[in-house]
Structure formats: structure tokens, C-alpha cells
Amino acid sequence: MSGSCIVGQFSHYAALSDDEIKLLESLEKNERRISAKSVIRDIGKPTNNFFTLKSGWAIAEQNLPDGQRQIIDVFLPGQILGLREIAYQSGLCTYSTLTDAVLCPFPKTDITKLFEQSKRLTDLFFLILAREQATLTERVINLGRRSATEKIAHFLLELQVRLKITNQELQNSFRLPMTQRAIGDTLGMTSVHVSRSMAYLKAERLVRKRGGVIELLDDAALREMAGFNLAYLQMDVSWLRGAASG
Amino acid sequence: MSGSCIVGQFSHYAALSDDEIKLLESLEKNERRISAKSVIRDIGKPTNNFFTLKSGWAIAEQNLPDGQRQIIDVFLPGQILGLREIAYQSGLCTYSTLTDAVLCPFPKTDITKLFEQSKRLTDLFFLILAREQATLTERVINLGRRSATEKIAHFLLELQVRLKITNQELQNSFRLPMTQRAIGDTLGMTSVHVSRSMAYLKAERLVRKRGGVIELLDDAALREMAGFNLAYLQMDVSWLRGAASG
DNA sequence: CGTTCGGTTGAGCTTTGTCAAACCGCGTGG
DNA sequence: CCACGCGGTTTGACAAAGCTCAACCGAACG
């Protein structure tokens, strides 16, 4: 994993050469510590920087005129914040932290430089964008066509799988640093209804919660009920250009 | 617009050189005529090909085990189908036509070749992916946090703006080749409720429908009610590499 | 020890879904 | 030219899912 979280993320998809690793690490030379529930970048602000998320959880959200909000994306350590706005001058959403976090801001122009220097990394960024899109797609299905409990089940399963990507030894339980309000804003429902649906899942002995830690007690049953298919989290890397040297 | 629809789409974002145009046109050397309501590529099939949509409308959809379906994306002429699965071996959704259409299939490997030959086009594809993502994001907000009539209003406005991108002289009315069932499957509601919501919009004199043609009678009011902000459809192109020669 | 924040619970209400019938426009075949 | 059937839309009565509001609880924290 080295000092760099983003290398950890990328090296899951392809073995990286030393040069590539150096390039990626150069994106993380500036560290910024930031406390829970604070805004990283507000909507409408210039998109001059991206941020890698070294530790902690973050979200992309959008607040609607009537006071509601929709959480668009939940970011886990190793992900890059802001990529989605690479083609926009001002941010389309607000980025904020859920927990205390360590972020590494780097200028947008660094990406172009990186593209110049490594085709392989260019492709990897392409791949990241495609994966984000697949996750969003799955969220669309979740929002459009699933009941409240199914939504929650699906969301929990997705988080579990995504956490396992960077943390192999993860078991069936993990810290979930989101309030029920936040879960509701992600899944398009009220916190009250999140509470009730969670209660149902607990009653059915499908999940358990203690402290901030959630435990998935019956993976198979959860997948069944949520119609969870992890294909969208499993990428193919064979089309990447260039061989890795290390 | 030349013979190529995709060039039309791209040249909106940046002036292209002759070489670049030639490269893009080479993606469209094979034409395939396909009738309305047929499957272009089923879910799970290998993603060896992309398709440019030369004419007609198409969708990406996913059918759920319980018989419901969610339409993930609606494609208009000039768009590329399948890009979202560039990083996946098998398709995550089914592509089908809404109307009679002309498609140009081209192999995935052509994209890599194209990336080799033009940095600028590489960036343009990046941009396309980012735009698709922004559209998906907006659909997430639509599904998560808007009422039935707001959803429909927003959807119609989005289509209008997107159609105007390739068809400048488009007025406030356009052919909408979607059944209410299809609209419902896009917006996460039943066809019955689509009907009722449309009736409401008509009664409020916000839209009118005759034949397959829909007319937006009061743009401002529709935007107000739907919370429509077209920022997500307006990209910034200044970060693209390389100058255009013509 | 009081306050705040997140979670839970209950009662009543609103929005949307379900089911079924009727309707409408349109193309087909007689 | 008409009758028919078909796909899509509209309408109505009713059911269900989810929302609102409000009270309450418990843990964390100053």
C-alpha cells in the first residue's frame, strides 16, 4: 500500500511500474487533514482541484431548493473526488466529509500531465470513470425499482464489497459512519423510514448493528432479496495498454 | 455534419482537424439498419463492440428478476452506445431501439487505436464519459428526490436541451417516441401514474401533446417546478489537449 | 446535570401503485 | 368501406408504501 492510498486502489486493477507509482504518488504530495461533517468543496466552486481520499469517508451531495438533499456518491479511502467534473468549470455537487479524513488536493492540470506521461494511467483513469458510472447506474436501479428494505440491503452489500476491494481481510461487519438521515438521502427516503426498514432487517436476522458497526448476518439472503449482482464492481483490465514492469 | 453523426456530436465541443475527423468517421464505416423495439445487445453479452447511433432513439435498460425494468439511459442520434462498459467484459445492461435506427458497430479495439493516434480524441472520449455521468447523476436526483410531475417535467426539459445540442433550430416541440410505460420505467413509476401526471401538466397548460409530438408550452414554469439547472449539460472544453488545425 | 443528536415509535395522511374496465387511433383483412 | 384487433392511454375504485409530525428514549458531551 506504500504511503499512497491511491496506488493501493489502482494496483488492484493492474500491476504498476515504478515510474507509474511515482507519478501517482506525486498526486498526493500535499496532505490536508479535515474534520468530520465539513465541506470539502461547495457546489458551483471552480473545479481546479481533485482530491484523493487517503482516509475517512466522504460524499458528493446536492441540495435542492426545497431543503431536501440527495447524496450522489459515497467515497471510500483510495477514491478520487471530483473526477466526475473534469469536463466542467464549476462543481455540480458539494463534496463533504462524513468522518475525519485526510485528503490530498492536486490541480486538475496534473491529470493532463499524467496523461502525457503514461498511456496506461490514462486508461486507468478511464476505467475509474467507467466504474463510477456503473455504480451510479446501479444506484439508479436502486432508486427506481426497489422497495425501501431492498434499497438498504443493496446499499449495505455494495459497501461491503467495495470495502473488501481495498481491505481483503474484511469480514461481514464494518463500521458504517452514516446517520440514518444520510442513508435516507442516499437512497431517496426519509430517516424515519430508514429506521423502520432497518428494524425489519434486524428482526429478520439479516443484519445486526452495534455501536457504529454493522454486521451482515446472511449474505445469501440479502443478495437474494436485493437482487444484488456484483458484476458491476468487477472490472476487466485486459484492454489496458502497455505492460507493467514492476 | 458530413456523413458522420458522431463527428457532429464531437465537433460541438471542439473544432476537429481533418485527421481527427477521418479517425472518427472510420468508426462508422459499417452501417446496420435495425427496426424499432429490437435488442441491439443483450445484457451479459461480450462487450466487443461499441455502436454509434446515426439515427433513431435507443435505450439502455435492465430487467429485474421480478419482471420490472429500469431504463438507465436514453440515447439520441450522435451518441455512442456501450462506452459505459469499456471496463467490463460482459454487458451490464441491454441496449435496444425505441424507433427504427441506423447503428454503426465498431470493435472496442478501435478505440484503443484511436487513443494511440490522437490525444485530443482521447480527451474527448473522457469528456463524453464525464457527461454521461453527469446525466446519470441528474437522474439519481430525479429518482431520489422529486415528485412524479417534477420527474416528468425534468425529463422533458432534459430531452429538449439535449436535442437542441445537435439540432439548433429545434423549437419547443419535438417527437417523443416513448410510450408512457417507457417513460415510467425511466423515471421509476408506473405507466398509469405517468398518464395522470401528464394529464396534470396538460391541465396546467405546461405541455401539450399531439400525435407523437410533445410541446413545452412554458419553459420557465417547467424549469421552476422541476428545479432544472442545465449546468450539467454545459461542458468546459478548455482543458482539452492539442490544438485543432481545421 | 442539562443539552444535543441520532434513533425509535405511533397516528394519520399523501402519494403512488394495483387492478380492471373502457377508450382511442390505427393498420389489417374481409 | 367497414369490422376487428391491438397497443397504448385514460379513468375509477381501492390498497399499499412511504411521508409527516410529534413524542420519546438513550448515549455522548460539555
Coordinates of C-alpha atoms (C1' of nucleotides) in Angstrom, one line a residue:
Chain A
M1 CA 0.0 0.0 0.0
S2 CA 3.0 2.3 0.5
G3 CA 2.2 5.8 1.7
S4 CA -0.2 6.3 -1.1
C5 CA -3.8 5.2 -0.9
I6 CA -4.5 5.8 -4.5
V7 CA -1.7 3.5 -5.6
G8 CA -3.4 0.8 -3.4
Q9 CA -6.6 1.4 -5.3
F10 CA -5.1 1.3 -8.7
S11 CA -2.8 -1.6 -8.2
H12 CA -5.8 -3.7 -7.7
Y13 CA -6.5 -3.4 -11.3
A14 CA -3.1 -3.7 -12.8
A15 CA 0.5 -4.2 -11.7
L16 CA 2.1 -0.8 -11.9
S17 CA 5.7 0.1 -12.9
D18 CA 7.9 2.1 -10.6
D19 CA 7.5 5.1 -12.8
E20 CA 3.8 4.8 -12.7
I21 CA 3.8 4.5 -9.0
K22 CA 6.0 7.6 -8.7
L23 CA 3.6 9.5 -10.9
L24 CA 0.6 8.5 -8.8
E25 CA 2.3 9.3 -5.6
S26 CA 3.2 12.7 -6.9
L27 CA -0.5 13.4 -6.8
E28 CA -0.5 13.0 -3.1
K29 CA 2.3 15.2 -2.0
N30 CA 0.0 17.6 -0.2
E31 CA -2.0 16.3 2.7
R32 CA -4.9 18.1 4.3
R33 CA -6.5 16.9 7.4
I34 CA -10.2 17.8 7.7
S35 CA -12.7 17.0 10.4
A36 CA -16.0 15.2 10.1
K37 CA -19.0 16.8 8.5
S38 CA -17.2 19.6 6.9
V39 CA -17.4 20.8 3.3
I40 CA -14.5 20.0 1.0
R41 CA -15.8 21.9 -1.9
D42 CA -19.1 23.6 -2.3
I43 CA -21.3 23.3 -5.4
G44 CA -20.6 25.9 -8.1
K45 CA -17.0 26.4 -7.0
P46 CA -14.3 26.2 -9.6
T47 CA -13.1 22.7 -10.2
N48 CA -9.4 23.4 -10.3
N49 CA -8.5 20.6 -7.9
F50 CA -9.2 17.0 -7.5
F51 CA -8.7 15.2 -4.1
T52 CA -7.6 11.8 -3.3
L53 CA -9.2 10.4 -0.2
K54 CA -6.4 8.9 2.0
S55 CA -8.6 8.0 4.9
G56 CA -12.1 8.5 6.1
W57 CA -15.4 8.6 4.2
A58 CA -16.8 11.4 2.1
I59 CA -19.8 12.1 0.0
A60 CA -20.9 14.0 -3.1
E61 CA -24.3 15.6 -2.4
Q62 CA -26.6 18.1 -3.9
N63 CA -29.1 20.3 -2.0
L64 CA -32.4 21.1 -3.6
P65 CA -34.1 24.4 -3.4
D66 CA -36.8 23.0 -1.1
G67 CA -34.3 22.0 1.5
Q68 CA -34.1 18.3 0.6
R69 CA -30.8 16.8 -0.4
Q70 CA -29.6 13.9 -2.4
I71 CA -26.4 12.1 -1.8
I72 CA -25.0 11.2 -5.1
D73 CA -22.0 9.2 -4.2
V74 CA -20.2 7.8 -1.2
F75 CA -16.4 7.8 -1.3
L76 CA -14.2 5.3 0.5
P77 CA -10.5 5.6 1.1
G78 CA -8.4 5.4 -2.0
Q79 CA -11.0 7.0 -4.2
I80 CA -10.7 10.3 -6.1
L81 CA -13.1 13.1 -5.5
G82 CA -14.0 15.5 -8.3
L83 CA -13.1 13.4 -11.3
R84 CA -16.7 13.5 -12.4
E85 CA -16.4 17.2 -13.0
I86 CA -13.3 17.0 -15.1
A87 CA -15.3 18.4 -18.0
Y88 CA -17.0 21.2 -16.1
Q89 CA -15.7 24.5 -14.9
S90 CA -17.7 24.6 -11.7
G91 CA -18.7 21.9 -9.4
L92 CA -22.0 20.1 -10.0
C93 CA -22.2 18.9 -6.4
T94 CA -20.9 19.6 -2.9
Y95 CA -18.2 17.3 -1.5
S96 CA -18.1 16.8 2.2
T97 CA -16.7 14.5 4.8
L98 CA -18.7 12.0 6.8
T99 CA -15.8 11.3 9.2
D100 CA -12.5 12.9 10.0
A101 CA -10.5 12.5 6.8
V102 CA -7.1 13.0 5.1
L103 CA -7.3 14.5 1.7
C104 CA -4.7 15.2 -0.9
P105 CA -5.7 18.0 -3.2
F106 CA -3.9 18.2 -6.6
P107 CA -4.5 20.5 -9.5
K108 CA -6.6 19.4 -12.5
T109 CA -3.6 20.1 -14.7
D110 CA -1.6 17.4 -13.1
I111 CA -4.0 14.9 -14.7
T112 CA -3.2 16.1 -18.1
K113 CA 0.4 15.9 -17.3
L114 CA 0.0 12.4 -16.1
F115 CA -1.9 11.6 -19.3
E116 CA 1.1 12.8 -21.3
Q117 CA 3.4 10.5 -19.4
S118 CA 1.6 7.3 -19.2
K119 CA -0.9 5.7 -21.5
R120 CA -1.5 3.0 -19.0
L121 CA -2.5 5.5 -16.3
T122 CA -4.7 7.3 -18.8
D123 CA -6.5 4.1 -19.4
L124 CA -6.8 3.5 -15.6
F125 CA -8.4 6.8 -15.2
F126 CA -10.8 5.9 -17.9
L127 CA -11.5 2.7 -16.1
I128 CA -12.2 4.6 -12.8
L129 CA -14.7 6.8 -14.5
A130 CA -16.4 3.8 -16.1
R131 CA -16.6 2.1 -12.7
E132 CA -18.1 5.2 -11.1
Q133 CA -20.6 5.2 -13.8
A134 CA -21.5 1.6 -13.2
T135 CA -22.0 2.3 -9.5
L136 CA -24.3 5.2 -10.4
T137 CA -26.2 3.0 -12.8
E138 CA -26.8 0.6 -10.0
R139 CA -27.9 3.4 -7.8
V140 CA -30.4 4.4 -10.5
I141 CA -31.9 0.9 -10.5
N142 CA -31.9 1.0 -6.7
L143 CA -33.8 4.3 -6.6
G144 CA -36.2 3.5 -9.4
R145 CA -37.3 0.0 -8.9
R146 CA -36.6 -1.3 -5.4
S147 CA -38.6 -1.1 -2.2
A148 CA -37.2 0.5 0.9
T149 CA -35.7 -2.6 2.5
E150 CA -34.3 -3.8 -0.8
K151 CA -32.6 -0.5 -1.2
I152 CA -31.0 -0.7 2.1
A153 CA -30.0 -4.3 1.7
H154 CA -28.4 -3.5 -1.7
F155 CA -26.6 -0.5 -0.4
L156 CA -25.1 -2.4 2.5
L157 CA -24.0 -5.2 0.2
E158 CA -22.4 -2.7 -2.1
L159 CA -20.5 -1.0 0.7
Q160 CA -19.3 -4.4 1.9
V161 CA -17.9 -5.4 -1.5
R162 CA -16.3 -2.1 -2.1
L163 CA -14.6 -2.1 1.3
K164 CA -13.3 -5.6 0.6
I165 CA -11.6 -4.3 -2.5
T166 CA -9.1 -2.4 -0.5
N167 CA -9.3 -4.4 2.7
Q168 CA -9.1 -8.0 1.8
E169 CA -9.4 -9.3 5.4
L170 CA -12.7 -7.5 6.0
Q171 CA -15.3 -9.7 7.5
N172 CA -19.0 -9.4 7.3
S173 CA -19.1 -6.5 9.6
F174 CA -17.8 -3.0 9.1
R175 CA -18.1 0.5 10.6
L176 CA -20.8 2.4 8.8
P177 CA -20.3 6.1 9.7
M178 CA -23.6 7.3 8.2
T179 CA -26.6 8.6 10.1
Q180 CA -29.9 7.2 9.0
R181 CA -30.7 10.6 7.6
A182 CA -27.6 10.2 5.4
I183 CA -28.6 6.8 4.3
G184 CA -32.1 8.1 3.5
D185 CA -30.6 10.9 1.5
T186 CA -28.6 8.4 -0.5
L187 CA -31.5 6.1 -1.1
G188 CA -34.3 8.6 -1.6
M189 CA -36.2 8.0 1.6
T190 CA -36.8 9.6 5.0
S191 CA -34.7 8.8 8.0
V192 CA -37.9 7.6 9.7
H193 CA -38.4 5.1 7.1
V194 CA -34.8 4.0 7.1
S195 CA -35.2 3.3 10.8
R196 CA -38.3 1.2 10.2
S197 CA -36.7 -0.7 7.3
M198 CA -33.5 -1.4 9.3
A199 CA -35.7 -2.6 12.2
Y200 CA -37.3 -5.0 9.8
L201 CA -33.9 -6.3 8.6
K202 CA -32.8 -6.7 12.1
A203 CA -36.0 -8.6 13.1
E204 CA -35.4 -10.9 10.1
R205 CA -31.9 -11.6 11.5
L206 CA -30.4 -10.3 8.2
V207 CA -28.3 -7.6 9.8
R208 CA -27.2 -6.6 13.2
K209 CA -25.9 -3.2 14.5
R210 CA -23.8 -2.4 17.5
G211 CA -22.1 0.9 18.0
G212 CA -21.3 2.2 14.6
V213 CA -20.6 -1.3 13.3
I214 CA -23.0 -3.1 11.1
E215 CA -22.9 -6.9 10.5
L216 CA -24.4 -8.7 7.6
L217 CA -25.7 -11.9 9.0
D218 CA -26.9 -13.7 5.9
D219 CA -25.2 -12.6 2.8
A220 CA -27.0 -15.0 0.6
A221 CA -30.5 -14.0 1.8
L222 CA -29.6 -10.3 1.5
R223 CA -28.4 -10.7 -2.1
E224 CA -31.5 -12.7 -2.9
M225 CA -33.8 -10.0 -1.6
A226 CA -31.9 -7.1 -3.0
G227 CA -31.3 -8.7 -6.4
F228 CA -27.6 -8.0 -5.9
N229 CA -25.3 -8.9 -8.7
L230 CA -21.7 -7.8 -8.2
A231 CA -20.8 -7.8 -11.9
Y232 CA -20.8 -4.0 -11.8
L233 CA -18.0 -4.0 -9.4
Q234 CA -15.8 -6.5 -11.2
M235 CA -13.8 -4.9 -14.0
D236 CA -11.9 -6.2 -16.9
V237 CA -8.5 -4.9 -17.3
S238 CA -7.2 -6.8 -20.3
W239 CA -7.8 -3.9 -22.7
L240 CA -5.3 -1.7 -20.8
R241 CA -2.4 -0.5 -22.9
G242 CA 1.2 -1.2 -22.1
A243 CA 2.9 -3.7 -20.0
A244 CA 3.9 -3.2 -16.4
S245 CA 7.5 -3.5 -15.4
G246 CA 7.1 -3.9 -11.7
Chain B
M1 CA -22.5 17.3 -40.2
S2 CA -20.9 15.3 -43.1
G3 CA -22.0 11.7 -43.3
S4 CA -21.0 11.1 -39.7
C5 CA -23.3 11.7 -36.9
I6 CA -20.6 11.3 -34.3
V7 CA -18.4 14.0 -35.8
G8 CA -21.4 16.2 -35.5
Q9 CA -21.7 15.4 -31.8
F10 CA -18.0 15.9 -31.1
S11 CA -17.5 19.0 -33.1
H12 CA -19.8 20.7 -30.8
Y13 CA -17.2 20.5 -28.2
A14 CA -14.1 21.3 -30.1
A15 CA -13.0 22.1 -33.6
L16 CA -11.6 19.0 -35.1
S17 CA -8.7 18.6 -37.5
D18 CA -9.1 16.7 -40.8
D19 CA -7.2 13.8 -39.4
E20 CA -9.4 13.7 -36.4
I21 CA -12.5 13.7 -38.5
K22 CA -11.1 11.0 -40.6
L23 CA -10.4 8.9 -37.5
L24 CA -13.9 9.4 -36.2
E25 CA -15.5 8.6 -39.5
S26 CA -13.6 5.4 -39.7
L27 CA -15.6 4.3 -36.7
E28 CA -18.7 4.5 -38.8
K29 CA -17.8 2.5 -41.9
N30 CA -20.2 -0.2 -41.1
E31 CA -23.9 0.6 -41.1
R32 CA -26.6 -1.5 -39.7
R33 CA -30.3 -0.8 -40.1
I34 CA -32.4 -2.0 -37.3
S35 CA -36.1 -1.8 -36.6
A36 CA -37.9 -0.3 -33.7
K37 CA -38.1 -2.2 -30.4
S38 CA -35.4 -4.7 -31.1
V39 CA -32.5 -5.7 -29.0
I40 CA -29.1 -4.3 -30.0
R41 CA -27.1 -6.2 -27.5
D42 CA -28.5 -8.2 -24.6
I43 CA -27.2 -8.0 -21.0
G44 CA -24.3 -10.3 -20.3
K45 CA -23.1 -10.5 -23.9
P46 CA -19.5 -9.8 -24.6
T47 CA -18.7 -6.1 -25.0
N48 CA -16.6 -6.5 -28.1
N49 CA -18.3 -3.7 -29.9
F50 CA -19.5 -0.2 -29.4
F51 CA -22.2 1.4 -31.6
T52 CA -22.7 4.9 -32.7
L53 CA -26.3 5.8 -33.2
K54 CA -26.6 7.5 -36.5
S55 CA -30.4 8.0 -36.4
G56 CA -33.2 7.0 -34.2
W57 CA -33.6 6.6 -30.4
A58 CA -32.2 3.8 -28.3
I59 CA -32.1 2.9 -24.6
A60 CA -30.0 1.1 -22.1
E61 CA -32.2 -0.9 -19.8
Q62 CA -32.0 -3.6 -17.1
N63 CA -34.7 -6.1 -16.4
L64 CA -35.1 -7.2 -12.8
P65 CA -35.9 -10.7 -11.6
D66 CA -39.4 -9.7 -10.7
G67 CA -40.3 -8.6 -14.2
Q68 CA -39.9 -4.9 -13.6
R69 CA -37.4 -3.0 -15.7
Q70 CA -35.4 0.2 -15.3
I71 CA -34.3 2.3 -18.2
I72 CA -30.9 3.5 -17.4
D73 CA -30.2 5.8 -20.3
V74 CA -31.9 7.2 -23.4
F75 CA -29.7 7.7 -26.4
L76 CA -30.2 10.3 -29.1
P77 CA -28.6 10.4 -32.6
G78 CA -24.9 11.0 -32.4
Q79 CA -24.3 9.2 -29.1
I80 CA -22.2 6.2 -28.5
L81 CA -23.7 3.0 -27.1
G82 CA -21.7 0.8 -24.9
L83 CA -19.0 3.2 -23.8
R84 CA -20.0 2.7 -20.2
E85 CA -18.9 -0.9 -20.4
I86 CA -15.5 -0.2 -21.7
A87 CA -14.0 -1.7 -18.5
Y88 CA -16.2 -4.7 -18.4
Q89 CA -16.1 -8.0 -20.3
S90 CA -19.8 -8.5 -20.5
G91 CA -22.6 -6.0 -20.8
L92 CA -24.2 -4.6 -17.7
C93 CA -27.4 -3.7 -19.4
T94 CA -29.4 -4.4 -22.5
Y95 CA -29.3 -2.0 -25.4
S96 CA -32.4 -1.7 -27.5
T97 CA -34.0 0.6 -30.0
L98 CA -37.1 2.7 -29.4
T99 CA -37.5 3.6 -33.1
D100 CA -36.1 2.3 -36.4
A101 CA -32.5 3.2 -36.2
V102 CA -29.2 3.2 -38.0
L103 CA -26.3 1.9 -36.0
C104 CA -22.6 1.7 -36.7
P105 CA -20.9 -1.1 -34.8
F106 CA -17.1 -0.9 -34.3
P107 CA -14.8 -3.0 -32.3
K108 CA -13.6 -2.0 -28.9
T109 CA -10.0 -2.3 -30.1
D110 CA -10.6 0.6 -32.5
I111 CA -10.9 2.9 -29.5
T112 CA -7.5 2.0 -28.2
K113 CA -6.1 2.6 -31.7
L114 CA -7.8 5.9 -31.8
F115 CA -6.3 6.7 -28.4
E116 CA -2.9 6.0 -29.8
Q117 CA -3.4 8.4 -32.6
S118 CA -5.0 11.4 -31.1
K119 CA -4.6 12.8 -27.6
R120 CA -7.4 15.2 -28.3
L121 CA -9.8 12.5 -29.2
T122 CA -8.8 10.6 -26.1
D123 CA -9.7 13.6 -24.1
L124 CA -13.0 13.9 -25.9
F125 CA -13.9 10.4 -25.0
F126 CA -13.1 11.2 -21.5
L127 CA -15.4 14.1 -21.7
I128 CA -18.2 12.1 -23.1
L129 CA -17.9 9.7 -20.3
A130 CA -18.0 12.6 -17.8
R131 CA -21.0 14.0 -19.5
E132 CA -22.8 10.7 -19.3
Q133 CA -22.0 10.5 -15.7
A134 CA -23.4 14.0 -15.1
T135 CA -26.6 13.0 -16.8
L136 CA -26.8 9.9 -14.7
T137 CA -26.2 12.0 -11.6
E138 CA -29.1 14.2 -12.5
R139 CA -31.3 11.1 -13.0
V140 CA -30.3 10.0 -9.5
I141 CA -31.6 13.2 -8.1
N142 CA -34.7 13.0 -10.2
L143 CA -35.4 9.5 -8.9
G144 CA -34.5 10.2 -5.3
R145 CA -36.0 13.5 -4.5
R146 CA -38.6 14.6 -6.9
S147 CA -42.3 14.0 -7.2
A148 CA -43.9 12.3 -10.2
T149 CA -44.8 15.5 -12.1
E150 CA -41.4 17.1 -11.3
K151 CA -39.7 14.0 -12.6
I152 CA -41.6 14.2 -15.9
A153 CA -41.1 17.9 -16.2
H154 CA -37.3 17.5 -15.6
F155 CA -37.1 14.6 -18.1
L156 CA -38.8 16.5 -20.8
L157 CA -36.6 19.6 -20.3
E158 CA -33.5 17.4 -20.4
L159 CA -34.5 15.8 -23.7
Q160 CA -35.3 19.2 -25.2
V161 CA -31.9 20.6 -24.3
R162 CA -30.1 17.5 -25.5
L163 CA -31.9 17.5 -28.8
K164 CA -31.1 21.2 -29.2
I165 CA -27.4 20.4 -29.0
T166 CA -27.4 18.6 -32.3
N167 CA -30.4 20.3 -33.8
Q168 CA -30.0 24.0 -33.2
E169 CA -33.2 25.0 -34.9
L170 CA -35.3 22.8 -32.7
Q171 CA -38.3 24.6 -31.3
N172 CA -40.2 23.9 -28.1
S173 CA -41.8 20.8 -29.6
F174 CA -40.2 17.5 -30.5
R175 CA -41.2 14.0 -31.4
L176 CA -41.0 11.8 -28.2
P177 CA -41.0 8.2 -29.4
M178 CA -41.6 6.7 -25.9
T179 CA -44.6 5.0 -24.6
Q180 CA -45.8 6.1 -21.1
R181 CA -44.6 2.7 -19.9
A182 CA -41.1 3.5 -21.2
I183 CA -41.2 7.0 -19.5
G184 CA -42.3 5.3 -16.3
D185 CA -39.5 2.8 -16.5
T186 CA -37.1 5.6 -16.9
L187 CA -38.4 7.6 -14.0
G188 CA -39.3 4.8 -11.6
M189 CA -43.0 5.0 -11.8
T190 CA -46.0 3.1 -13.3
S191 CA -47.4 4.0 -16.7
V192 CA -50.7 4.7 -15.0
H193 CA -49.1 7.3 -12.9
V194 CA -47.2 8.8 -15.9
S195 CA -50.6 9.2 -17.6
R196 CA -52.0 11.0 -14.6
S197 CA -49.0 13.3 -14.2
M198 CA -49.0 14.1 -17.8
A199 CA -52.7 14.9 -17.6
Y200 CA -51.9 17.3 -14.8
L201 CA -49.1 19.0 -16.8
K202 CA -51.5 19.4 -19.7
A203 CA -54.3 20.8 -17.5
E204 CA -51.8 23.3 -16.1
R205 CA -51.0 24.3 -19.7
L206 CA -47.4 23.5 -19.3
V207 CA -47.2 20.9 -22.0
R208 CA -49.3 19.7 -25.0
K209 CA -49.2 16.5 -26.9
R210 CA -50.4 15.7 -30.4
G211 CA -49.5 12.7 -32.3
G212 CA -46.1 11.6 -31.0
V213 CA -45.1 15.3 -30.7
I214 CA -44.8 17.0 -27.4
E215 CA -44.7 20.7 -26.9
L216 CA -43.3 22.5 -23.9
L217 CA -45.6 25.5 -23.5
D218 CA -44.0 27.3 -20.6
D219 CA -40.3 26.6 -20.3
A220 CA -39.8 28.9 -17.4
A221 CA -42.6 27.4 -15.3
L222 CA -41.4 23.9 -16.1
R223 CA -37.9 24.7 -15.1
E224 CA -39.1 26.3 -11.9
M225 CA -41.2 23.3 -10.9
A226 CA -38.6 20.7 -11.8
G227 CA -35.7 22.6 -10.3
F228 CA -34.0 22.3 -13.7
N229 CA -30.5 23.7 -14.0
L230 CA -28.8 23.0 -17.2
A231 CA -25.2 23.3 -15.9
Y232 CA -24.8 19.6 -16.1
L233 CA -25.3 19.7 -19.8
Q234 CA -22.8 22.5 -20.4
M235 CA -19.3 21.3 -20.6
D236 CA -16.0 23.1 -20.4
V237 CA -13.5 22.2 -23.1
S238 CA -10.6 24.4 -22.3
W239 CA -8.6 21.5 -20.7
L240 CA -8.5 19.5 -23.9
R241 CA -5.0 18.9 -25.2
G242 CA -3.7 19.8 -28.5
A243 CA -4.8 22.5 -31.0
A244 CA -7.2 21.9 -33.8
S245 CA -6.0 22.6 -37.3
G246 CA -9.3 22.9 -39.0
Chain C
dC1 C1' -27.0 17.6 35.1
dG2 C1' -28.9 19.6 31.1
dT3 C1' -28.5 19.7 26.1
dT4 C1' -28.0 17.9 21.8
dC5 C1' -28.1 14.5 18.4
dG6 C1' -29.4 10.3 16.5
dG7 C1' -32.6 6.7 16.6
dT8 C1' -37.4 4.7 17.6
dT9 C1' -42.3 4.6 17.7
dG10 C1' -47.2 5.7 16.8
dA11 C1' -51.2 8.0 14.4
dG12 C1' -52.8 9.9 10.5
dC13 C1' -52.2 11.4 5.8
dT14 C1' -50.4 11.7 0.9
dT15 C1' -48.5 9.8 -3.0
dT16 C1' -48.1 6.3 -5.8
dG17 C1' -49.3 1.5 -7.2
dT18 C1' -52.8 -2.2 -8.5
dC19 C1' -56.4 -4.0 -11.0
dA20 C1' -59.8 -3.7 -14.2
dA21 C1' -62.6 -1.6 -17.5
dA22 C1' -63.3 1.5 -21.1
dC23 C1' -61.5 4.1 -24.7
dC24 C1' -58.9 5.7 -28.8
dG25 C1' -56.3 5.7 -33.1
dC26 C1' -54.6 2.9 -36.5
dG27 C1' -53.5 -0.7 -39.5
dT28 C1' -55.2 -5.1 -41.5
dG29 C1' -58.1 -8.1 -43.7
dG30 C1' -62.5 -9.1 -45.4
Chain D
dC1 C1' -65.5 1.0 -46.6
dC2 C1' -66.2 -1.4 -42.5
dA3 C1' -65.2 -4.5 -38.7
dC4 C1' -61.8 -6.1 -36.0
dG5 C1' -57.9 -6.4 -33.1
dC6 C1' -54.1 -4.4 -31.0
dG7 C1' -51.2 -1.4 -28.5
dG8 C1' -51.3 2.4 -25.9
dT9 C1' -53.8 5.7 -23.0
dT10 C1' -57.3 7.2 -19.7
dT11 C1' -60.3 6.6 -15.8
dG12 C1' -62.1 4.9 -11.4
dA13 C1' -62.0 2.4 -7.0
dC14 C1' -59.2 0.7 -3.8
dA15 C1' -54.7 -0.8 -1.5
dA16 C1' -50.1 -0.2 -0.1
dA17 C1' -45.8 2.1 0.7
dG18 C1' -43.8 5.7 2.3
dC19 C1' -44.1 10.5 4.4
dT20 C1' -45.2 14.0 8.3
dC21 C1' -45.5 15.3 12.7
dA22 C1' -44.7 14.7 17.2
dA23 C1' -43.4 12.4 21.3
dC24 C1' -40.0 9.9 23.5
dC25 C1' -35.5 7.4 24.5
dG26 C1' -30.7 6.8 25.2
dA27 C1' -25.9 7.9 24.6
dA28 C1' -22.4 11.4 24.3
dC29 C1' -20.7 15.5 25.8
dG30 C1' -19.9 19.9 27.8

